[in-house]
PDB file of C-alpha atoms in Angstrom:
ATOM      1  CA  UNK A  20      21.778  -4.483 -18.340  1.00  0.00           C
ATOM      2  CA  UNK A  21      18.936  -5.361 -17.277  1.00  0.00           C
ATOM      3  CA  UNK A  22      15.885  -2.911 -16.727  1.00  0.00           C
ATOM      4  CA  UNK A  23      14.357  -4.301 -13.038  1.00  0.00           C
ATOM      5  CA  UNK A  24      11.283  -5.058 -12.753  1.00  0.00           C
ATOM      6  CA  UNK A  25       8.633  -2.179 -12.443  1.00  0.00           C
ATOM      7  CA  UNK A  26       7.298  -1.868  -8.937  1.00  0.00           C
ATOM      8  CA  UNK A  27       3.806  -3.054  -9.314  1.00  0.00           C
ATOM      9  CA  UNK A  28       4.912  -6.092 -10.604  1.00  0.00           C
ATOM     10  CA  UNK A  29       7.313  -7.007  -7.305  1.00  0.00           C
ATOM     11  CA  UNK A  30       4.149  -5.769  -5.548  1.00  0.00           C
ATOM     12  CA  UNK A  31       2.197  -8.652  -7.352  1.00  0.00           C
ATOM     13  CA  UNK A  32       4.733 -11.585  -7.615  1.00  0.00           C
ATOM     14  CA  UNK A  33       4.676 -10.945  -3.571  1.00  0.00           C
ATOM     15  CA  UNK A  34       1.266 -11.561  -2.850  1.00  0.00           C
ATOM     16  CA  UNK A  35       0.872 -14.257  -4.798  1.00  0.00           C
ATOM     17  CA  UNK A  36       3.487 -16.559  -2.573  1.00  0.00           C
ATOM     18  CA  UNK A  37       1.561 -14.430  -0.274  1.00  0.00           C
ATOM     19  CA  UNK A  38      -2.016 -15.911  -0.551  1.00  0.00           C
ATOM     20  CA  UNK A  39      -1.303 -19.486  -2.330  1.00  0.00           C
ATOM     21  CA  UNK A  40       1.807 -20.604   0.019  1.00  0.00           C
ATOM     22  CA  UNK A  41      -0.249 -19.828   2.691  1.00  0.00           C
ATOM     23  CA  UNK A  42      -3.515 -21.940   1.111  1.00  0.00           C
ATOM     24  CA  UNK A  43      -1.238 -24.488   0.310  1.00  0.00           C
ATOM     25  CA  UNK A  44      -0.974 -25.564   4.391  1.00  0.00           C
ATOM     26  CA  UNK A  45      -4.685 -26.293   4.025  1.00  0.00           C
ATOM     27  CA  UNK A  46      -4.582 -28.238   0.970  1.00  0.00           C
ATOM     28  CA  UNK A  47      -1.195 -30.081   1.800  1.00  0.00           C
ATOM     29  CA  UNK A  48      -3.864 -31.410   4.779  1.00  0.00           C
ATOM     30  CA  UNK A  49      -6.446 -32.649   2.862  1.00  0.00           C
ATOM     31  CA  UNK A  50      -4.283 -34.083  -0.038  1.00  0.00           C
ATOM     32  CA  UNK A  51      -2.156 -36.027   3.037  1.00  0.00           C
ATOM     33  CA  UNK A  52      -5.370 -37.060   4.552  1.00  0.00           C
ATOM     34  CA  UNK A  53      -5.291 -40.991   2.306  1.00  0.00           C
ATOM     35  CA  UNK A  54      -1.950 -39.730   0.402  1.00  0.00           C
ATOM     36  CA  UNK A  55       1.536 -40.804   1.480  1.00  0.00           C
ATOM     37  CA  UNK A  56       3.381 -37.596   2.191  1.00  0.00           C
ATOM     38  CA  UNK A  57       6.355 -37.982   0.061  1.00  0.00           C
ATOM     39  CA  UNK A  58       4.738 -39.826  -2.998  1.00  0.00           C
ATOM     40  CA  UNK A  59       2.630 -36.804  -2.816  1.00  0.00           C
ATOM     41  CA  UNK A  60       5.240 -34.357  -2.776  1.00  0.00           C
ATOM     42  CA  UNK A  61       7.594 -35.637  -5.435  1.00  0.00           C
ATOM     43  CA  UNK A  62       4.897 -36.399  -7.604  1.00  0.00           C
ATOM     44  CA  UNK A  63       3.515 -33.185  -7.179  1.00  0.00           C
ATOM     45  CA  UNK A  64       6.811 -30.837  -7.939  1.00  0.00           C
ATOM     46  CA  UNK A  65       7.467 -34.233 -11.072  1.00  0.00           C
ATOM     47  CA  UNK A  66       4.406 -33.044 -12.350  1.00  0.00           C
ATOM     48  CA  UNK A  67       4.113 -29.379 -12.595  1.00  0.00           C
ATOM     49  CA  UNK A  68       8.288 -29.264 -13.136  1.00  0.00           C
ATOM     50  CA  UNK A  69       7.318 -32.248 -16.384  1.00  0.00           C
ATOM     51  CA  UNK A  70       4.210 -29.367 -17.258  1.00  0.00           C
ATOM     52  CA  UNK A  71       6.623 -26.178 -17.453  1.00  0.00           C
ATOM     53  CA  UNK A  72       9.230 -27.398 -18.982  1.00  0.00           C
ATOM     54  CA  UNK A  73       6.574 -29.034 -22.067  1.00  0.00           C
ATOM     55  CA  UNK A  74       5.243 -25.877 -22.129  1.00  0.00           C
ATOM     56  CA  UNK A  75       8.889 -24.343 -22.676  1.00  0.00           C
ATOM     57  CA  UNK A  76      10.087 -26.328 -25.310  1.00  0.00           C
ATOM     58  CA  UNK A  77       6.363 -25.678 -27.126  1.00  0.00           C
ATOM     59  CA  UNK A  78       6.783 -22.378 -27.324  1.00  0.00           C
ATOM     60  CA  UNK A  79      10.891 -23.058 -27.806  1.00  0.00           C
ATOM     61  CA  UNK A  80      13.682 -22.593 -25.520  1.00  0.00           C
ATOM     62  CA  UNK A  81      16.669 -23.756 -25.894  1.00  0.00           C
ATOM     63  CA  UNK A  82      16.998 -28.157 -24.195  1.00  0.00           C
ATOM     64  CA  UNK A  83      19.127 -26.927 -20.950  1.00  0.00           C
ATOM     65  CA  UNK A  84      23.094 -27.302 -20.742  1.00  0.00           C
ATOM     66  CA  UNK A  85      24.022 -29.875 -18.983  1.00  0.00           C
ATOM     67  CA  UNK A  86      25.294 -27.740 -16.238  1.00  0.00           C
ATOM     68  CA  UNK A  87      22.247 -25.521 -16.492  1.00  0.00           C
ATOM     69  CA  UNK A  88      20.788 -29.827 -15.241  1.00  0.00           C
ATOM     70  CA  UNK A  89      23.191 -30.284 -12.316  1.00  0.00           C
ATOM     71  CA  UNK A  90      22.859 -26.598 -11.406  1.00  0.00           C
ATOM     72  CA  UNK A  91      19.682 -26.491 -10.145  1.00  0.00           C
ATOM     73  CA  UNK A  92      19.297 -30.236  -9.298  1.00  0.00           C
ATOM     74  CA  UNK A  93      21.608 -29.377  -6.735  1.00  0.00           C
ATOM     75  CA  UNK A  94      18.712 -26.052  -5.567  1.00  0.00           C
ATOM     76  CA  UNK A  95      15.892 -28.893  -6.401  1.00  0.00           C
ATOM     77  CA  UNK A  96      17.205 -30.816  -3.939  1.00  0.00           C
ATOM     78  CA  UNK A  97      18.122 -27.906  -1.136  1.00  0.00           C
ATOM     79  CA  UNK A  98      14.667 -26.374  -1.861  1.00  0.00           C
ATOM     80  CA  UNK A  99      12.361 -29.511  -1.933  1.00  0.00           C
ATOM     81  CA  UNK A 100      13.931 -32.510  -0.630  1.00  0.00           C
ATOM     82  CA  UNK A 101      15.047 -30.936   2.095  1.00  0.00           C
ATOM     83  CA  UNK A 102      13.285 -27.995   2.272  1.00  0.00           C
ATOM     84  CA  UNK A 103       9.617 -29.343   1.906  1.00  0.00           C
ATOM     85  CA  UNK A 104       9.985 -32.870   2.475  1.00  0.00           C
ATOM     86  CA  UNK A 105      11.495 -32.483   6.584  1.00  0.00           C
ATOM     87  CA  UNK A 106       8.392 -30.503   6.228  1.00  0.00           C
ATOM     88  CA  UNK A 107       6.152 -32.770   4.755  1.00  0.00           C
ATOM     89  CA  UNK A 108       8.011 -35.696   7.050  1.00  0.00           C
ATOM     90  CA  UNK A 109       7.381 -33.761  10.412  1.00  0.00           C
ATOM     91  CA  UNK A 110       3.367 -32.670   9.884  1.00  0.00           C
ATOM     92  CA  UNK A 111       3.349 -36.418  10.557  1.00  0.00           C
ATOM     93  CA  UNK A 112       3.831 -36.219  14.493  1.00  0.00           C
ATOM     94  CA  UNK A 113       4.597 -31.777  15.310  1.00  0.00           C
ATOM     95  CA  UNK A 114       1.608 -29.751  15.713  1.00  0.00           C
ATOM     96  CA  UNK A 115       0.374 -27.122  13.016  1.00  0.00           C
ATOM     97  CA  UNK A 116       1.059 -24.391  15.733  1.00  0.00           C
ATOM     98  CA  UNK A 117       4.856 -25.166  16.321  1.00  0.00           C
ATOM     99  CA  UNK A 118       5.101 -25.659  12.870  1.00  0.00           C
ATOM    100  CA  UNK A 119       4.200 -22.699  11.736  1.00  0.00           C
ATOM    101  CA  UNK A 120       6.330 -21.012  14.417  1.00  0.00           C
ATOM    102  CA  UNK A 121       9.554 -23.305  13.809  1.00  0.00           C
ATOM    103  CA  UNK A 122       9.143 -21.718  10.215  1.00  0.00           C
ATOM    104  CA  UNK A 123       8.604 -18.338  11.389  1.00  0.00           C
ATOM    105  CA  UNK A 124      13.073 -18.726  11.819  1.00  0.00           C
ATOM    106  CA  UNK A 125      13.709 -19.486   8.277  1.00  0.00           C
ATOM    107  CA  UNK A 126      13.162 -15.530   7.131  1.00  0.00           C
ATOM    108  CA  UNK A 127      15.612 -15.382   9.811  1.00  0.00           C
ATOM    109  CA  UNK A 128      18.278 -17.644   8.725  1.00  0.00           C
ATOM    110  CA  UNK A 129      18.247 -16.789   4.720  1.00  0.00           C
ATOM    111  CA  UNK A 130      19.598 -13.607   6.066  1.00  0.00           C
ATOM    112  CA  UNK A 131      21.522 -14.490   7.543  1.00  0.00           C
ATOM    113  CA  UNK A 132      23.062 -17.057   4.608  1.00  0.00           C
ATOM    114  CA  UNK A 133      22.485 -14.563   2.756  1.00  0.00           C
ATOM    115  CA  UNK A 134      25.118 -12.570   4.853  1.00  0.00           C
ATOM    116  CA  UNK A 135      27.881 -15.329   4.473  1.00  0.00           C
ATOM    117  CA  UNK A 136      27.681 -16.025   1.669  1.00  0.00           C
ATOM    118  CA  UNK A 137      30.297 -13.798  -0.358  1.00  0.00           C
ATOM    119  CA  UNK A 138      29.830 -11.201  -1.971  1.00  0.00           C
ATOM    120  CA  UNK A 139      26.282 -11.650   0.062  1.00  0.00           C
ATOM    121  CA  UNK A 140      23.744  -8.099   1.240  1.00  0.00           C
ATOM    122  CA  UNK A 141      24.363  -7.731   4.782  1.00  0.00           C
ATOM    123  CA  UNK A 142      21.074  -6.813   6.654  1.00  0.00           C
ATOM    124  CA  UNK A 143      20.806  -3.834   8.035  1.00  0.00           C
ATOM    125  CA  UNK A 144      19.753  -3.051  12.043  1.00  0.00           C
ATOM    126  CA  UNK A 145      15.962  -2.116  11.220  1.00  0.00           C
ATOM    127  CA  UNK A 146      15.277  -5.095   9.204  1.00  0.00           C
ATOM    128  CA  UNK A 147      16.649  -7.051  11.567  1.00  0.00           C
ATOM    129  CA  UNK A 148      14.603  -5.225  14.272  1.00  0.00           C
ATOM    130  CA  UNK A 149      11.532  -5.723  11.354  1.00  0.00           C
ATOM    131  CA  UNK A 150      12.878  -9.606  11.246  1.00  0.00           C
ATOM    132  CA  UNK A 151      12.257  -9.532  14.894  1.00  0.00           C
ATOM    133  CA  UNK A 152       9.590  -7.999  15.231  1.00  0.00           C
ATOM    134  CA  UNK A 153       8.032 -10.646  12.612  1.00  0.00           C
ATOM    135  CA  UNK A 154       9.107 -13.829  14.302  1.00  0.00           C
ATOM    136  CA  UNK A 155       7.932 -12.500  17.548  1.00  0.00           C
ATOM    137  CA  UNK A 156       3.648 -12.063  15.813  1.00  0.00           C
ATOM    138  CA  UNK A 157       4.180 -15.363  14.032  1.00  0.00           C
ATOM    139  CA  UNK A 158       5.318 -17.015  17.883  1.00  0.00           C
ATOM    140  CA  UNK A 159       1.939 -14.976  19.651  1.00  0.00           C
ATOM    141  CA  UNK A 160      -0.364 -16.608  16.465  1.00  0.00           C
ATOM    142  CA  UNK A 161       1.053 -19.926  17.097  1.00  0.00           C
ATOM    143  CA  UNK A 162       0.851 -19.968  20.305  1.00  0.00           C
ATOM    144  CA  UNK A 163       2.719 -23.041  20.813  1.00  0.00           C
ATOM    145  CA  UNK A 164       2.779 -23.097  24.811  1.00  0.00           C
ATOM    146  CA  UNK A 165      -0.474 -24.907  23.534  1.00  0.00           C
ATOM    147  CA  UNK A 166       0.299 -27.590  22.150  1.00  0.00           C
ATOM    148  CA  UNK A 167       3.263 -28.119  25.177  1.00  0.00           C
ATOM    149  CA  UNK A 168       0.074 -28.359  27.380  1.00  0.00           C
ATOM    150  CA  UNK A 169      -1.576 -31.042  25.160  1.00  0.00           C
ATOM    151  CA  UNK A 170       1.749 -33.788  25.499  1.00  0.00           C
ATOM    152  CA  UNK A 171       5.288 -34.373  25.145  1.00  0.00           C
ATOM    153  CA  UNK A 172       7.708 -33.073  22.108  1.00  0.00           C
ATOM    154  CA  UNK A 173       9.318 -34.809  18.822  1.00  0.00           C
ATOM    155  CA  UNK A 174      11.891 -34.422  18.818  1.00  0.00           C
ATOM    156  CA  UNK A 175      13.211 -35.234  15.175  1.00  0.00           C
ATOM    157  CA  UNK A 176       9.899 -33.836  13.548  1.00  0.00           C
ATOM    158  CA  UNK A 177      11.589 -30.392  15.867  1.00  0.00           C
ATOM    159  CA  UNK A 178      14.353 -30.592  14.177  1.00  0.00           C
ATOM    160  CA  UNK A 179      13.903 -32.274  10.774  1.00  0.00           C
ATOM    161  CA  UNK A 180      11.488 -28.711  10.560  1.00  0.00           C
ATOM    162  CA  UNK A 181      15.059 -26.784  11.287  1.00  0.00           C
ATOM    163  CA  UNK A 182      16.421 -28.512   9.004  1.00  0.00           C
ATOM    164  CA  UNK A 183      14.193 -28.139   5.993  1.00  0.00           C
ATOM    165  CA  UNK A 184      14.820 -24.278   6.918  1.00  0.00           C
ATOM    166  CA  UNK A 185      18.728 -24.472   6.785  1.00  0.00           C
ATOM    167  CA  UNK A 186      18.292 -26.341   3.037  1.00  0.00           C
ATOM    168  CA  UNK A 187      15.354 -23.266   1.951  1.00  0.00           C
ATOM    169  CA  UNK A 188      17.622 -20.572   3.185  1.00  0.00           C
ATOM    170  CA  UNK A 189      20.209 -22.981   1.194  1.00  0.00           C
ATOM    171  CA  UNK A 190      18.284 -23.513  -1.594  1.00  0.00           C
ATOM    172  CA  UNK A 191      17.181 -19.875  -1.984  1.00  0.00           C
ATOM    173  CA  UNK A 192      20.440 -18.444  -1.794  1.00  0.00           C
ATOM    174  CA  UNK A 193      22.450 -20.851  -4.489  1.00  0.00           C
ATOM    175  CA  UNK A 194      19.412 -19.472  -6.555  1.00  0.00           C
ATOM    176  CA  UNK A 195      19.543 -16.445  -6.094  1.00  0.00           C
ATOM    177  CA  UNK A 196      23.155 -15.649  -6.627  1.00  0.00           C
ATOM    178  CA  UNK A 197      23.719 -19.093  -9.422  1.00  0.00           C
ATOM    179  CA  UNK A 198      24.432 -18.648 -12.995  1.00  0.00           C
ATOM    180  CA  UNK A 199      24.067 -21.106 -14.556  1.00  0.00           C
ATOM    181  CA  UNK A 200      22.212 -18.963 -17.269  1.00  0.00           C
ATOM    182  CA  UNK A 201      19.314 -20.240 -17.216  1.00  0.00           C
ATOM    183  CA  UNK A 202      16.169 -18.928 -17.139  1.00  0.00           C
ATOM    184  CA  UNK A 203      13.958 -17.969 -13.732  1.00  0.00           C
ATOM    185  CA  UNK A 204      10.997 -20.142 -15.354  1.00  0.00           C
ATOM    186  CA  UNK A 205      13.334 -23.077 -17.097  1.00  0.00           C
ATOM    187  CA  UNK A 206      14.955 -22.997 -13.776  1.00  0.00           C
ATOM    188  CA  UNK A 207      11.916 -23.194 -11.464  1.00  0.00           C
ATOM    189  CA  UNK A 208      11.071 -26.522 -14.426  1.00  0.00           C
ATOM    190  CA  UNK A 209      14.397 -27.892 -13.752  1.00  0.00           C
ATOM    191  CA  UNK A 210      14.660 -27.260  -9.826  1.00  0.00           C
ATOM    192  CA  UNK A 211      10.899 -29.651  -9.715  1.00  0.00           C
ATOM    193  CA  UNK A 212      11.769 -32.399 -12.004  1.00  0.00           C
ATOM    194  CA  UNK A 213      14.981 -32.378  -9.747  1.00  0.00           C
ATOM    195  CA  UNK A 214      14.112 -32.887  -6.251  1.00  0.00           C
ATOM    196  CA  UNK A 215      10.874 -34.272  -7.711  1.00  0.00           C
ATOM    197  CA  UNK A 216      12.814 -36.904  -8.660  1.00  0.00           C
ATOM    198  CA  UNK A 217      14.063 -37.539  -5.278  1.00  0.00           C
ATOM    199  CA  UNK A 218      11.731 -36.999  -2.999  1.00  0.00           C
ATOM    200  CA  UNK A 219      10.099 -40.195  -4.890  1.00  0.00           C
ATOM    201  CA  UNK A 220      13.718 -41.762  -4.227  1.00  0.00           C
ATOM    202  CA  UNK A 221      12.479 -40.923  -0.234  1.00  0.00           C
ATOM    203  CA  UNK A 222       9.274 -42.083  -0.929  1.00  0.00           C
ATOM    204  CA  UNK A 223      10.699 -45.535  -2.253  1.00  0.00           C
ATOM    205  CA  UNK A 224      12.903 -45.510   0.567  1.00  0.00           C
ATOM    206  CA  UNK A 225      10.686 -44.786   3.362  1.00  0.00           C
ATOM    207  CA  UNK A 226       8.174 -47.108   1.733  1.00  0.00           C
ATOM    208  CA  UNK A 227       4.759 -44.731   0.442  1.00  0.00           C
ATOM    209  CA  UNK A 228       4.666 -46.873  -2.630  1.00  0.00           C
ATOM    210  CA  UNK A 229       4.278 -49.809  -0.416  1.00  0.00           C
ATOM    211  CA  UNK A 230       1.342 -48.383   1.280  1.00  0.00           C
ATOM    212  CA  UNK A 231      -0.097 -46.535  -0.909  1.00  0.00           C
ATOM    213  CA  UNK A 232      -3.666 -47.973  -2.295  1.00  0.00           C
ATOM    214  CA  UNK A 233      -4.892 -45.923  -4.978  1.00  0.00           C
ATOM    215  CA  UNK A 234      -8.415 -46.743  -4.024  1.00  0.00           C
ATOM    216  CA  UNK A 235      -8.536 -45.023  -1.165  1.00  0.00           C
ATOM    217  CA  UNK A 236      -7.362 -41.986  -2.128  1.00  0.00           C
ATOM    218  CA  UNK A 237     -10.620 -39.038  -1.831  1.00  0.00           C
ATOM    219  CA  UNK A 238     -11.542 -37.448  -4.242  1.00  0.00           C
ATOM    220  CA  UNK A 239     -11.383 -34.241  -1.996  1.00  0.00           C
ATOM    221  CA  UNK A 240      -7.019 -35.387  -1.675  1.00  0.00           C
ATOM    222  CA  UNK A 241      -6.880 -35.535  -5.810  1.00  0.00           C
ATOM    223  CA  UNK A 242      -8.869 -32.266  -5.947  1.00  0.00           C
ATOM    224  CA  UNK A 243      -6.283 -30.672  -3.012  1.00  0.00           C
ATOM    225  CA  UNK A 244      -3.142 -33.018  -5.420  1.00  0.00           C
ATOM    226  CA  UNK A 245      -4.259 -30.814  -8.506  1.00  0.00           C
ATOM    227  CA  UNK A 246      -4.250 -27.316  -6.903  1.00  0.00           C
ATOM    228  CA  UNK A 247      -0.596 -27.647  -5.201  1.00  0.00           C
ATOM    229  CA  UNK A 248       0.405 -29.320  -9.217  1.00  0.00           C
ATOM    230  CA  UNK A 249      -0.951 -26.232 -10.415  1.00  0.00           C
ATOM    231  CA  UNK A 250      -1.175 -23.169  -8.300  1.00  0.00           C
ATOM    232  CA  UNK A 251       1.124 -24.077  -4.973  1.00  0.00           C
ATOM    233  CA  UNK A 252       3.374 -24.773  -7.448  1.00  0.00           C
ATOM    234  CA  UNK A 253       3.905 -24.167 -11.429  1.00  0.00           C
ATOM    235  CA  UNK A 254       2.452 -20.466 -10.326  1.00  0.00           C
ATOM    236  CA  UNK A 255       3.683 -20.377  -6.469  1.00  0.00           C
ATOM    237  CA  UNK A 256       7.461 -22.047  -6.679  1.00  0.00           C
ATOM    238  CA  UNK A 257       7.373 -20.109 -10.443  1.00  0.00           C
ATOM    239  CA  UNK A 258       6.777 -17.293  -8.387  1.00  0.00           C
ATOM    240  CA  UNK A 259       9.084 -17.609  -6.218  1.00  0.00           C
ATOM    241  CA  UNK A 260      12.079 -17.782  -7.932  1.00  0.00           C
ATOM    242  CA  UNK A 261      11.698 -15.482  -9.898  1.00  0.00           C
ATOM    243  CA  UNK A 262      11.738 -12.508  -7.089  1.00  0.00           C
ATOM    244  CA  UNK A 263      14.151 -14.846  -5.465  1.00  0.00           C
ATOM    245  CA  UNK A 264      16.333 -13.492  -9.106  1.00  0.00           C
ATOM    246  CA  UNK A 265      15.074  -9.282  -8.487  1.00  0.00           C
ATOM    247  CA  UNK A 266      14.807  -8.865  -4.732  1.00  0.00           C
ATOM    248  CA  UNK A 267      16.518  -9.008  -1.369  1.00  0.00           C
ATOM    249  CA  UNK A 268      16.048 -12.606   0.373  1.00  0.00           C
ATOM    250  CA  UNK A 269      14.496 -10.134   3.804  1.00  0.00           C
ATOM    251  CA  UNK A 270      11.468  -8.590   1.248  1.00  0.00           C
ATOM    252  CA  UNK A 271      10.902 -11.958  -0.346  1.00  0.00           C
ATOM    253  CA  UNK A 272      11.078 -14.219   3.057  1.00  0.00           C
ATOM    254  CA  UNK A 273       7.586 -12.102   4.090  1.00  0.00           C
ATOM    255  CA  UNK A 274       5.896 -14.553   2.738  1.00  0.00           C
ATOM    256  CA  UNK A 275       7.065 -16.758   5.914  1.00  0.00           C
ATOM    257  CA  UNK A 276       5.515 -14.482   8.225  1.00  0.00           C
ATOM    258  CA  UNK A 277       2.350 -13.353   5.727  1.00  0.00           C
ATOM    259  CA  UNK A 278       1.411 -17.461   4.964  1.00  0.00           C
ATOM    260  CA  UNK A 279       0.346 -18.230   8.938  1.00  0.00           C
ATOM    261  CA  UNK A 280      -2.520 -15.254   8.715  1.00  0.00           C
ATOM    262  CA  UNK A 281      -3.449 -16.123   5.472  1.00  0.00           C
ATOM    263  CA  UNK A 282      -4.344 -20.008   6.305  1.00  0.00           C
ATOM    264  CA  UNK A 283      -5.579 -19.084   9.412  1.00  0.00           C
ATOM    265  CA  UNK A 284      -8.320 -16.397   7.230  1.00  0.00           C
ATOM    266  CA  UNK A 285      -8.461 -19.325   5.390  1.00  0.00           C
ATOM    267  CA  UNK A 286      -9.835 -21.899   7.540  1.00  0.00           C
ATOM    268  CA  UNK A 287     -12.285 -19.654   9.626  1.00  0.00           C
ATOM    269  CA  UNK A 288     -13.145 -19.077   6.162  1.00  0.00           C
ATOM    270  CA  UNK A 289     -13.490 -22.917   5.365  1.00  0.00           C
ATOM    271  CA  UNK A 290     -13.354 -24.874   7.558  1.00  0.00           C
ATOM    272  CA  UNK A 291     -14.625 -22.683  10.616  1.00  0.00           C
ATOM    273  CA  UNK A 292     -11.979 -22.883  12.453  1.00  0.00           C
ATOM    274  CA  UNK A 293     -12.307 -19.404  15.639  1.00  0.00           C
ATOM    275  CA  UNK A 294     -10.304 -16.354  15.058  1.00  0.00           C
ATOM    276  CA  UNK A 295     -10.017 -14.852  18.078  1.00  0.00           C
ATOM    277  CA  UNK A 296      -8.731 -11.622  20.141  1.00  0.00           C
ATOM    278  CA  UNK A 297      -5.175 -13.274  19.714  1.00  0.00           C
ATOM    279  CA  UNK A 298      -5.174 -14.360  16.239  1.00  0.00           C
ATOM    280  CA  UNK A 299      -6.094 -10.782  15.261  1.00  0.00           C
ATOM    281  CA  UNK A 300      -3.334  -8.309  17.573  1.00  0.00           C
ATOM    282  CA  UNK A 301      -0.575 -10.744  15.768  1.00  0.00           C
ATOM    283  CA  UNK A 302      -1.890 -10.875  13.007  1.00  0.00           C
ATOM    284  CA  UNK A 303      -0.848  -6.924  13.050  1.00  0.00           C
ATOM    285  CA  UNK A 304       2.102  -7.058  14.802  1.00  0.00           C
ATOM    286  CA  UNK A 305       2.738  -9.560  11.134  1.00  0.00           C
ATOM    287  CA  UNK A 306       1.643  -6.992   8.979  1.00  0.00           C
ATOM    288  CA  UNK A 307       3.463  -3.431   9.883  1.00  0.00           C
ATOM    289  CA  UNK A 308       6.830  -5.926  10.769  1.00  0.00           C
ATOM    290  CA  UNK A 309       6.307  -6.751   6.554  1.00  0.00           C
ATOM    291  CA  UNK A 310       5.823  -3.069   6.442  1.00  0.00           C
ATOM    292  CA  UNK A 311       9.010  -1.946   7.595  1.00  0.00           C
ATOM    293  CA  UNK A 312      10.832  -3.915   6.282  1.00  0.00           C
ATOM    294  CA  UNK A 313       9.076  -3.437   2.230  1.00  0.00           C
ATOM    295  CA  UNK A 314      10.104   0.018   3.507  1.00  0.00           C
ATOM    296  CA  UNK A 315      13.383  -0.517   4.146  1.00  0.00           C
ATOM    297  CA  UNK A 316      14.085  -1.852   0.776  1.00  0.00           C
ATOM    298  CA  UNK A 317      12.882   1.097  -0.606  1.00  0.00           C
ATOM    299  CA  UNK A 318      15.220   3.017   1.409  1.00  0.00           C
ATOM    300  CA  UNK A 319      18.467   0.957   0.765  1.00  0.00           C
ATOM    301  CA  UNK A 320      20.908   2.388  -1.640  1.00  0.00           C
ATOM    302  CA  UNK A 321      19.900   0.447  -5.335  1.00  0.00           C
ATOM    303  CA  UNK A 322      22.584  -2.118  -5.721  1.00  0.00           C
ATOM    304  CA  UNK A 323      20.203  -4.366  -2.122  1.00  0.00           C
ATOM    305  CA  UNK A 324      17.194  -3.071  -4.129  1.00  0.00           C
ATOM    306  CA  UNK A 325      14.510  -4.479  -6.362  1.00  0.00           C
ATOM    307  CA  UNK A 326      16.263  -5.709  -9.207  1.00  0.00           C
TER     308      UNK A 326
END
């Protein structure tokens, strides 16, 4: 049996997706200012997957089997077409505060999906309580009541985000339990290639290829796109796939609570958005929940710890 990775590696990987995926909120917002959403998302993952696949082949990695292609394309469909695609589409209609709140349902959904999976991990009462505490912190941070006060609710957008959370949970759990035999790096490449291709198909059906005018895409949008490819996908997504193979879902899913805090801090640093007392209190609640979840994972039996 392979030795479990050191806790320092786990901490570094978690810190990576906390920071990287927290920053992609801003990157996506900038990119879709002048890029059609599905086309941007599909090209992002297809380019990232192609680069990673080429790198692995140059390093002598064996060619993936047909089974590995099929298995990881299905996972990529759940994670990227369903999970990422639904959210990218919905962000055209749903305010950012409500979006952050709805995505905060993700960790709870992921833990329930893992519990329902044959042989999956059952969450402890303390883990469940900490997850609910984290969700409460996201509610307070997102302040969705401000969005409600500003106008109507786009039901289709809300349902799309919730559907995206379900798809992401199904894809994450399938990835964790899949026995396709590909390395985490190759699995990441195949999932990004498969999911990216499906997102481009969605872009074609959505009319993105007809509407796009490359001459009007701004330099900052191209810069954001490059950041999303290299940092958001090559670094962030590959790290997430590795973590799902080694850690309990409740532990990994804490990124959905921390990412909004990172997004708020970056908005303050880059866009001069204000940080209020509510933001500080909500952030403290979220950090407390993440610490409780992490400590609980260290108390449980070896079969449930990061491995």
